[in-house]
CSV table of C-alpha atoms and ligand atoms in Angstrom, one decimal:
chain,number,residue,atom,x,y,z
A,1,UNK,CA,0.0,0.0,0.0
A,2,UNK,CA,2.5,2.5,1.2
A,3,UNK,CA,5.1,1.4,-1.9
A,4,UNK,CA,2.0,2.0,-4.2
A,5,UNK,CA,1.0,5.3,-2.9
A,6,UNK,CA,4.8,6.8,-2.8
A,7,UNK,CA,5.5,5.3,-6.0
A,8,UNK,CA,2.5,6.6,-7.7
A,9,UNK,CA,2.7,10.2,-6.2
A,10,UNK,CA,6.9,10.2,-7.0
A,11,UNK,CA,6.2,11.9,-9.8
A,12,UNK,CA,3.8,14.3,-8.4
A,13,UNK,CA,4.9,18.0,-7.2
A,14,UNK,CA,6.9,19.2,-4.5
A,15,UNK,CA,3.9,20.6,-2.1
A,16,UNK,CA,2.5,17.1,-2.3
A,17,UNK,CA,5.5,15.0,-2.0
A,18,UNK,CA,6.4,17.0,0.8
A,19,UNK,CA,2.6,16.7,2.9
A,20,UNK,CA,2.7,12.9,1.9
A,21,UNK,CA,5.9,12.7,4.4
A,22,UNK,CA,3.5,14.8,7.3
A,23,UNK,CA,1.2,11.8,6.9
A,24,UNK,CA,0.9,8.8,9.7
A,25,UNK,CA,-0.3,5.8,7.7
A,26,UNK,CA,-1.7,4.4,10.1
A,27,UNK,CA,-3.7,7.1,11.6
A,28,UNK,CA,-5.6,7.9,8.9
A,29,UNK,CA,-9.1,9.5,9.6
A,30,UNK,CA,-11.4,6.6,8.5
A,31,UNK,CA,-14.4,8.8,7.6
A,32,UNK,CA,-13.7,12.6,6.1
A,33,UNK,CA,-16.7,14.6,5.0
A,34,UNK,CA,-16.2,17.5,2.8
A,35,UNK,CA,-18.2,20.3,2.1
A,36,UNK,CA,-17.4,21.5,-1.3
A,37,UNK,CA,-17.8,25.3,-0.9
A,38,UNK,CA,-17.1,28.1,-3.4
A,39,UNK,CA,-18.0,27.1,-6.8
A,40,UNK,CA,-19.9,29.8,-7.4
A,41,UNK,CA,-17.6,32.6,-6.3
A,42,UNK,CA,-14.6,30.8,-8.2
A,43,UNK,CA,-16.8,30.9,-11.2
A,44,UNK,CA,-17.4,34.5,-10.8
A,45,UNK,CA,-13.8,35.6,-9.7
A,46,UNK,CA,-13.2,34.4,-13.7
A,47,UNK,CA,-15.8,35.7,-15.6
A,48,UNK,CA,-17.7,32.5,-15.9
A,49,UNK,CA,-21.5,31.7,-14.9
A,50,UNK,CA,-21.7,29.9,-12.0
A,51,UNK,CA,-22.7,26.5,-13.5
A,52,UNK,CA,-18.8,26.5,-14.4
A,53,UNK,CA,-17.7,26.4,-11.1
A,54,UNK,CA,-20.1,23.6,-10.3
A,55,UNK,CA,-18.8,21.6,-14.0
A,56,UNK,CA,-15.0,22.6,-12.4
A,57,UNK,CA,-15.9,21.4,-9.0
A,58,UNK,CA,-17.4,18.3,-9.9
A,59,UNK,CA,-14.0,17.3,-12.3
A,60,UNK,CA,-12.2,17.7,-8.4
A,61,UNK,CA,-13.7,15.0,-6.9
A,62,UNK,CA,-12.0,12.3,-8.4
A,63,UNK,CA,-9.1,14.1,-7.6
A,64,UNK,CA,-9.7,14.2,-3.9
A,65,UNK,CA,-11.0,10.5,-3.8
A,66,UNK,CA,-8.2,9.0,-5.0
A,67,UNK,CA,-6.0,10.9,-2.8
A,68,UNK,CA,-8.1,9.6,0.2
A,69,UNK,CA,-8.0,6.4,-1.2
A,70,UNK,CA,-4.7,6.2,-1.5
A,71,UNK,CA,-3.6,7.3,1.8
A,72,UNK,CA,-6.4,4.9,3.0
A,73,UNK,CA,-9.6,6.8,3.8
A,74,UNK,CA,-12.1,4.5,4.3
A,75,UNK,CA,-15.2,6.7,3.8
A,76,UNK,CA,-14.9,9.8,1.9
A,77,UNK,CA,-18.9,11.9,2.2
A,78,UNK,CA,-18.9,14.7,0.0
A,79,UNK,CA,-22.1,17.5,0.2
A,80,UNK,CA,-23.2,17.6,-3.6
A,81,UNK,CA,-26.4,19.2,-2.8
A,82,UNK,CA,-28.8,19.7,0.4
A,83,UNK,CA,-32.4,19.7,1.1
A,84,UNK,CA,-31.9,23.7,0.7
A,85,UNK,CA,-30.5,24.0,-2.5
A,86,UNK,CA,-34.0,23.6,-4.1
A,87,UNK,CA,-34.0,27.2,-3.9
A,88,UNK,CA,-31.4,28.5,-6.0
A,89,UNK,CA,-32.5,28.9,-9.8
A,90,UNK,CA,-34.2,26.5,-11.9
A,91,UNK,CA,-31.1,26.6,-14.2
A,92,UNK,CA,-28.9,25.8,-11.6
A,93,UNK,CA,-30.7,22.7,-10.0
A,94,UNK,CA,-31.2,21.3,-13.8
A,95,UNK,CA,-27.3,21.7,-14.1
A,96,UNK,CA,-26.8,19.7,-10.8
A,97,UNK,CA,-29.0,17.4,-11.4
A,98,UNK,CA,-27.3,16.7,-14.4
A,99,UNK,CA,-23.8,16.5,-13.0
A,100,UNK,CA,-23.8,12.4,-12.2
A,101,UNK,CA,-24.9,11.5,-15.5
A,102,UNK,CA,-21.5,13.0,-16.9
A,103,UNK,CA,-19.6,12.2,-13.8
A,104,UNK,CA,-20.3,8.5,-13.8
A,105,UNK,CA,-19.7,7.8,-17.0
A,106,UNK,CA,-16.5,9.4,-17.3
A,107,UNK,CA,-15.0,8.7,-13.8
A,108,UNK,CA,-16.5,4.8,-13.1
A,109,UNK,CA,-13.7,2.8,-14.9
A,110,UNK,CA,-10.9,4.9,-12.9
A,111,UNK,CA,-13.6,4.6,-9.9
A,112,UNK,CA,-14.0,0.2,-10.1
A,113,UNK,CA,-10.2,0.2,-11.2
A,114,UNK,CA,-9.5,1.7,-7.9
A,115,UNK,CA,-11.7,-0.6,-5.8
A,116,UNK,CA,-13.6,2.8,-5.0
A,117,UNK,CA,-17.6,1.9,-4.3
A,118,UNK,CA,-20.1,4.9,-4.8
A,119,UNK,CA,-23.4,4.8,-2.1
A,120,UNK,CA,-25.4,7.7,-1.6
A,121,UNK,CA,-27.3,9.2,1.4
A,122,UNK,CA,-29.9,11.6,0.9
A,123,UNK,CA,-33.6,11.4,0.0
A,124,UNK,CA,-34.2,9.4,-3.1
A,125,UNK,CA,-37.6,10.9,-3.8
A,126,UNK,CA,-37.7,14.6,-5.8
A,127,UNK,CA,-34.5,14.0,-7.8
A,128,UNK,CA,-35.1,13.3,-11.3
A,129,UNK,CA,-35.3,10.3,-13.1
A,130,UNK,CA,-32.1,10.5,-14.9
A,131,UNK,CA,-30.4,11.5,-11.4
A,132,UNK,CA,-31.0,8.7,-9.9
A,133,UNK,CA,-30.5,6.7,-12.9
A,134,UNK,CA,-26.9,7.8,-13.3
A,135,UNK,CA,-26.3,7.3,-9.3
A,136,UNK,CA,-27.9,4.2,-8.7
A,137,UNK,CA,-26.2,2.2,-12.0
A,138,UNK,CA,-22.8,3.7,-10.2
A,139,UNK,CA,-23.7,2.0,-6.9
A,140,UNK,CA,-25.0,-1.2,-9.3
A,141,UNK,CA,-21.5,-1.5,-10.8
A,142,UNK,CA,-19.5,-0.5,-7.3
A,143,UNK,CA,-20.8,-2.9,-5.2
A,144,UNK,CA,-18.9,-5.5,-4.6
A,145,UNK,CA,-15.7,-2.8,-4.2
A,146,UNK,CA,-14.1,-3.2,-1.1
A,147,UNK,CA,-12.2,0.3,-1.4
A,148,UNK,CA,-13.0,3.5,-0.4
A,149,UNK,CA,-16.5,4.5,0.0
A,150,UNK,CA,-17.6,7.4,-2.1
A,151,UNK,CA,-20.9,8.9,-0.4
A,152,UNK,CA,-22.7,11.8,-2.3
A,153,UNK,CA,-25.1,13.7,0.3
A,154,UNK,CA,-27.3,14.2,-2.3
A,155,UNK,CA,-30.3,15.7,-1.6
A,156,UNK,CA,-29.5,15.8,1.6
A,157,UNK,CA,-30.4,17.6,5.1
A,158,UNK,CA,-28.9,16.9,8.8
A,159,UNK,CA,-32.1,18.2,10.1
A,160,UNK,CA,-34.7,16.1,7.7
A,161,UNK,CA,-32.4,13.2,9.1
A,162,UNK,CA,-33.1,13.8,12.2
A,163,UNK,CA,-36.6,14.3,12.4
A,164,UNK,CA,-37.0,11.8,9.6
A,165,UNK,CA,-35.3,9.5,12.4
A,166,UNK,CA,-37.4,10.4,15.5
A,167,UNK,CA,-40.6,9.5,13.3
A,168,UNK,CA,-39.3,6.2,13.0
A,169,UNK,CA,-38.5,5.6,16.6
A,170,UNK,CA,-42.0,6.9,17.4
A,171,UNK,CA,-43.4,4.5,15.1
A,172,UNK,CA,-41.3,1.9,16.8
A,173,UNK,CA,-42.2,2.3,20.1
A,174,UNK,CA,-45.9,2.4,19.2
A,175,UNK,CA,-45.3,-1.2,17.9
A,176,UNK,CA,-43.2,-2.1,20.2
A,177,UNK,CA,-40.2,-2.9,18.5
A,178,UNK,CA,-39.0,-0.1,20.4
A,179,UNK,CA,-38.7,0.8,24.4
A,180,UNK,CA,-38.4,4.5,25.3
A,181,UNK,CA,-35.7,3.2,28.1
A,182,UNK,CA,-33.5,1.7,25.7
A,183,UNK,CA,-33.0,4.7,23.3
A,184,UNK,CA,-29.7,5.8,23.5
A,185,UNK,CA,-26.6,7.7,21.8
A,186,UNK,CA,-26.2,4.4,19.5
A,187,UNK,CA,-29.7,3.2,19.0
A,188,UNK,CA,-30.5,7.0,17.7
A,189,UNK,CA,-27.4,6.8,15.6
A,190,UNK,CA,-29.0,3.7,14.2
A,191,UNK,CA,-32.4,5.6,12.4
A,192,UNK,CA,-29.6,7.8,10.7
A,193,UNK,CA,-29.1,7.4,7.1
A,194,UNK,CA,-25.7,6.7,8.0
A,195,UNK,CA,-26.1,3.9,10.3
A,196,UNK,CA,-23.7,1.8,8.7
A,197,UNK,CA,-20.9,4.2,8.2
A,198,UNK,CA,-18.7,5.4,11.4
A,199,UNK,CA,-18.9,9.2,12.1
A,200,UNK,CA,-16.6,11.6,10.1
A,201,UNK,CA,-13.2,11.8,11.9
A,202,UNK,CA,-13.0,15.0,10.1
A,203,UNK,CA,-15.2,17.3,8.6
A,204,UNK,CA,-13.8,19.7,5.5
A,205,UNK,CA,-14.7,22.9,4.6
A,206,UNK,CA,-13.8,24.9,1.5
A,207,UNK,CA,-14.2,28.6,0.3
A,208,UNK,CA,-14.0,30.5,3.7
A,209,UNK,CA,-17.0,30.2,5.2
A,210,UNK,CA,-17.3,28.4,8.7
A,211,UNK,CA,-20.9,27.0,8.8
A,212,UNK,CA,-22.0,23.3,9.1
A,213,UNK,CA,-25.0,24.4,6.6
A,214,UNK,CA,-27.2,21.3,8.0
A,215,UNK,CA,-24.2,18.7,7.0
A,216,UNK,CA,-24.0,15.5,9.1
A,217,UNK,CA,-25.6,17.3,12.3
A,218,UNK,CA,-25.5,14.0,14.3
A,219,UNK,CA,-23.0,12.4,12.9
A,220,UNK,CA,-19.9,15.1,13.7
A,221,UNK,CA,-20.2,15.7,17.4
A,222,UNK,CA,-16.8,15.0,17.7
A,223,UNK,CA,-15.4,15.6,14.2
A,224,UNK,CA,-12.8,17.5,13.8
A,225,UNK,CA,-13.2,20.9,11.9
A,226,UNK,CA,-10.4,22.3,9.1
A,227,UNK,CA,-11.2,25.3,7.0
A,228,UNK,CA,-9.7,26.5,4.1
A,229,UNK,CA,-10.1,29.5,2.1
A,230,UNK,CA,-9.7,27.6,-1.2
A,231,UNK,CA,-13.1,27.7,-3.4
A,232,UNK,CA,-13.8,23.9,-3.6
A,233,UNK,CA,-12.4,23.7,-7.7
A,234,UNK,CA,-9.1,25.2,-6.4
A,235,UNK,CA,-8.8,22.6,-3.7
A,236,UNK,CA,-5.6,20.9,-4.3
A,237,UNK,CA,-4.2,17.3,-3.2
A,238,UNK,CA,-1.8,19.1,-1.6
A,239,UNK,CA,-4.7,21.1,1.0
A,240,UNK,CA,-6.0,18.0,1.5
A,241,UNK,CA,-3.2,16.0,2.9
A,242,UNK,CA,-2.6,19.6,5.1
A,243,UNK,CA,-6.0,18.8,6.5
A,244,UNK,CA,-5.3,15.1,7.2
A,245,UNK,CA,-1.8,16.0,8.7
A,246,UNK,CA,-3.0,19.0,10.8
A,247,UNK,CA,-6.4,16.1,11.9
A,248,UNK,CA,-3.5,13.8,13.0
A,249,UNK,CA,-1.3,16.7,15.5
A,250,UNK,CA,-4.8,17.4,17.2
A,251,UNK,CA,-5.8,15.5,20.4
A,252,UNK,CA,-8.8,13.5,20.1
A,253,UNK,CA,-10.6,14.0,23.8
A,254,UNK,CA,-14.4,13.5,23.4
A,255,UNK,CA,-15.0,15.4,26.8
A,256,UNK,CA,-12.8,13.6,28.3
A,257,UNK,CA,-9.0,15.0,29.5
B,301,FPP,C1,-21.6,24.8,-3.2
B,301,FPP,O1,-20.9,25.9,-3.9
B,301,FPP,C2,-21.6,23.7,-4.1
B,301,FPP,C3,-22.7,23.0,-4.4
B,301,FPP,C4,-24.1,23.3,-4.0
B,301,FPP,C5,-22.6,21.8,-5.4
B,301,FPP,C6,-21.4,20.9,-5.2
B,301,FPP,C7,-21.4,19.9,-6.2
B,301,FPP,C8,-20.3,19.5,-6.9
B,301,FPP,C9,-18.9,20.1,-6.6
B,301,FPP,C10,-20.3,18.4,-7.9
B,301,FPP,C11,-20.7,17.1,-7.3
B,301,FPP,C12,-20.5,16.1,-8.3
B,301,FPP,C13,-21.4,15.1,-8.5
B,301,FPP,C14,-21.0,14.0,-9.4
B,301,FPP,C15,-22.7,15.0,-7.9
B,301,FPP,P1,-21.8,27.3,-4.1
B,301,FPP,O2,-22.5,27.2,-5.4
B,301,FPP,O3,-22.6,27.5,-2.9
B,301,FPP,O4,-20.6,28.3,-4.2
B,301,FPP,P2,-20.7,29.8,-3.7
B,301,FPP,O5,-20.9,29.8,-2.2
B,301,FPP,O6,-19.4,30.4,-4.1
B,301,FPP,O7,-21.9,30.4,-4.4
């Protein structure tokens, strides 16, 4: 793994050669989430509509996957669209909605060749046909991958989670598959859509702003938080392995000393 990974990044540049020696292979955070801020801003900063920074962000995310595959990410969750971005205009939802059908088809040989398998949590109803279409043959093909997990929030709200959770454990305990006394911090985690993936060790956050924006509200109690001023198509290998290093020099407590 290591031989592969230094081998295949010798020819990369300097900054990144350099961060790959900051990096403990074996403390690797096993889930990052990233929210990929700042493609409309980048887009603007150049002229450009702002579907351009969304076309230019969505060409970085293999890019960042097989970085976090290759240092041995387990889980990589990335915030492709939320529960809120309904609102923007029409033009820009259609051109979202449309990303995965290019994505996939370009990215999925390099994806399976890489043992990368693609899952998505989010709500499945409101997103067009052809979404889901694109998504859903990507998880299809992916899996039997044992790789890195590639999670698109898509469609996605911490809050909807939530409540969409304690209606669930209502209904439970009215059947009874449920007592109120046995609800704890795991069992809630359990009516998350996540339920099956561990918490984000680390949570990302590009373009400058330092919100949460309804991301993973459960899930990141503990995460750690890294920031970077970097519009999300900007964001480089190189910031990435920063975050990772910087994650791995601060001490983990959960409330305790
Ligand atoms: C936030 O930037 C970004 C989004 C709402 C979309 C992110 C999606 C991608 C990068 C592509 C995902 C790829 C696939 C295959 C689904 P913003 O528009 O809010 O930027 P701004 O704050 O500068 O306006």
């Amino acid at each position: 793994m290591v031989f592969k990974l230094v081998k295949e990044w010798l020819g990369r540049s300097k900054p990144v050669k350099a961060e790959l020696q900051d990096i403990e292979l074996d403390k690797v955070p096993a889930h990052v989430a990233i929210i990929m801020d700042g493609n409309g801003r980048w887009a603007k900063q150049r002229g450009l509509p702002r579907v351009a920074g969304h076309h230019s962000g969505m060409k970085n995310v293999k890019k960042i996957t097989m970085a976090a595959n290759q240092i041995g990410v387990k889980v990589l969750t990335m915030y492709a669209f939320s529960t809120e971005n309904w609102k923007r205009p029409k033009e820009e939802v259609d051109f979202l909605m449309k990303l995965p059908q290019e994505f996939f088809p370009l990215e999925i040989e390099e994806l399976i060749e890489n043992n990368v398998r693609i899952r998505m949590t989010g709500w499945r109803e409101g997103l067009p046909e052809y979404t889901l279409k694109a998504i859903e043959g990507a998880i299809e093909r992916t899996k039997d991958n044992t790789g890195l997990i590639l999670n698109f929030a898509l469609n996605y709200g911490g809050r909807k989670e939530m409540i969409a959770g304690v209606q669930e454990m209502i209904r439970d305990v009215h059947s009874g598959k449920l007592q109120v006394e046995e609800l704890d911090e795991n069992r809630f985690s359990s009516y998350m859509l996540t339920s099956d993936l561990p918490d984000p060790d680390l949570l990302i956050r590009t373009s400058g702003e330092l919100r949460l924006s309804n991301f993973l509200l459960w899930q990141i109690a503990y995460s750690e938080l890294w920031f970077t001023e970097a519009y999300w198509p900007e964001f480089t290998e190189s910031l990435f392995l920063q975050a990772i290093a910087e994650y791995q020099r601060r001490g983990r407590r959960y409330g305790g000393v």
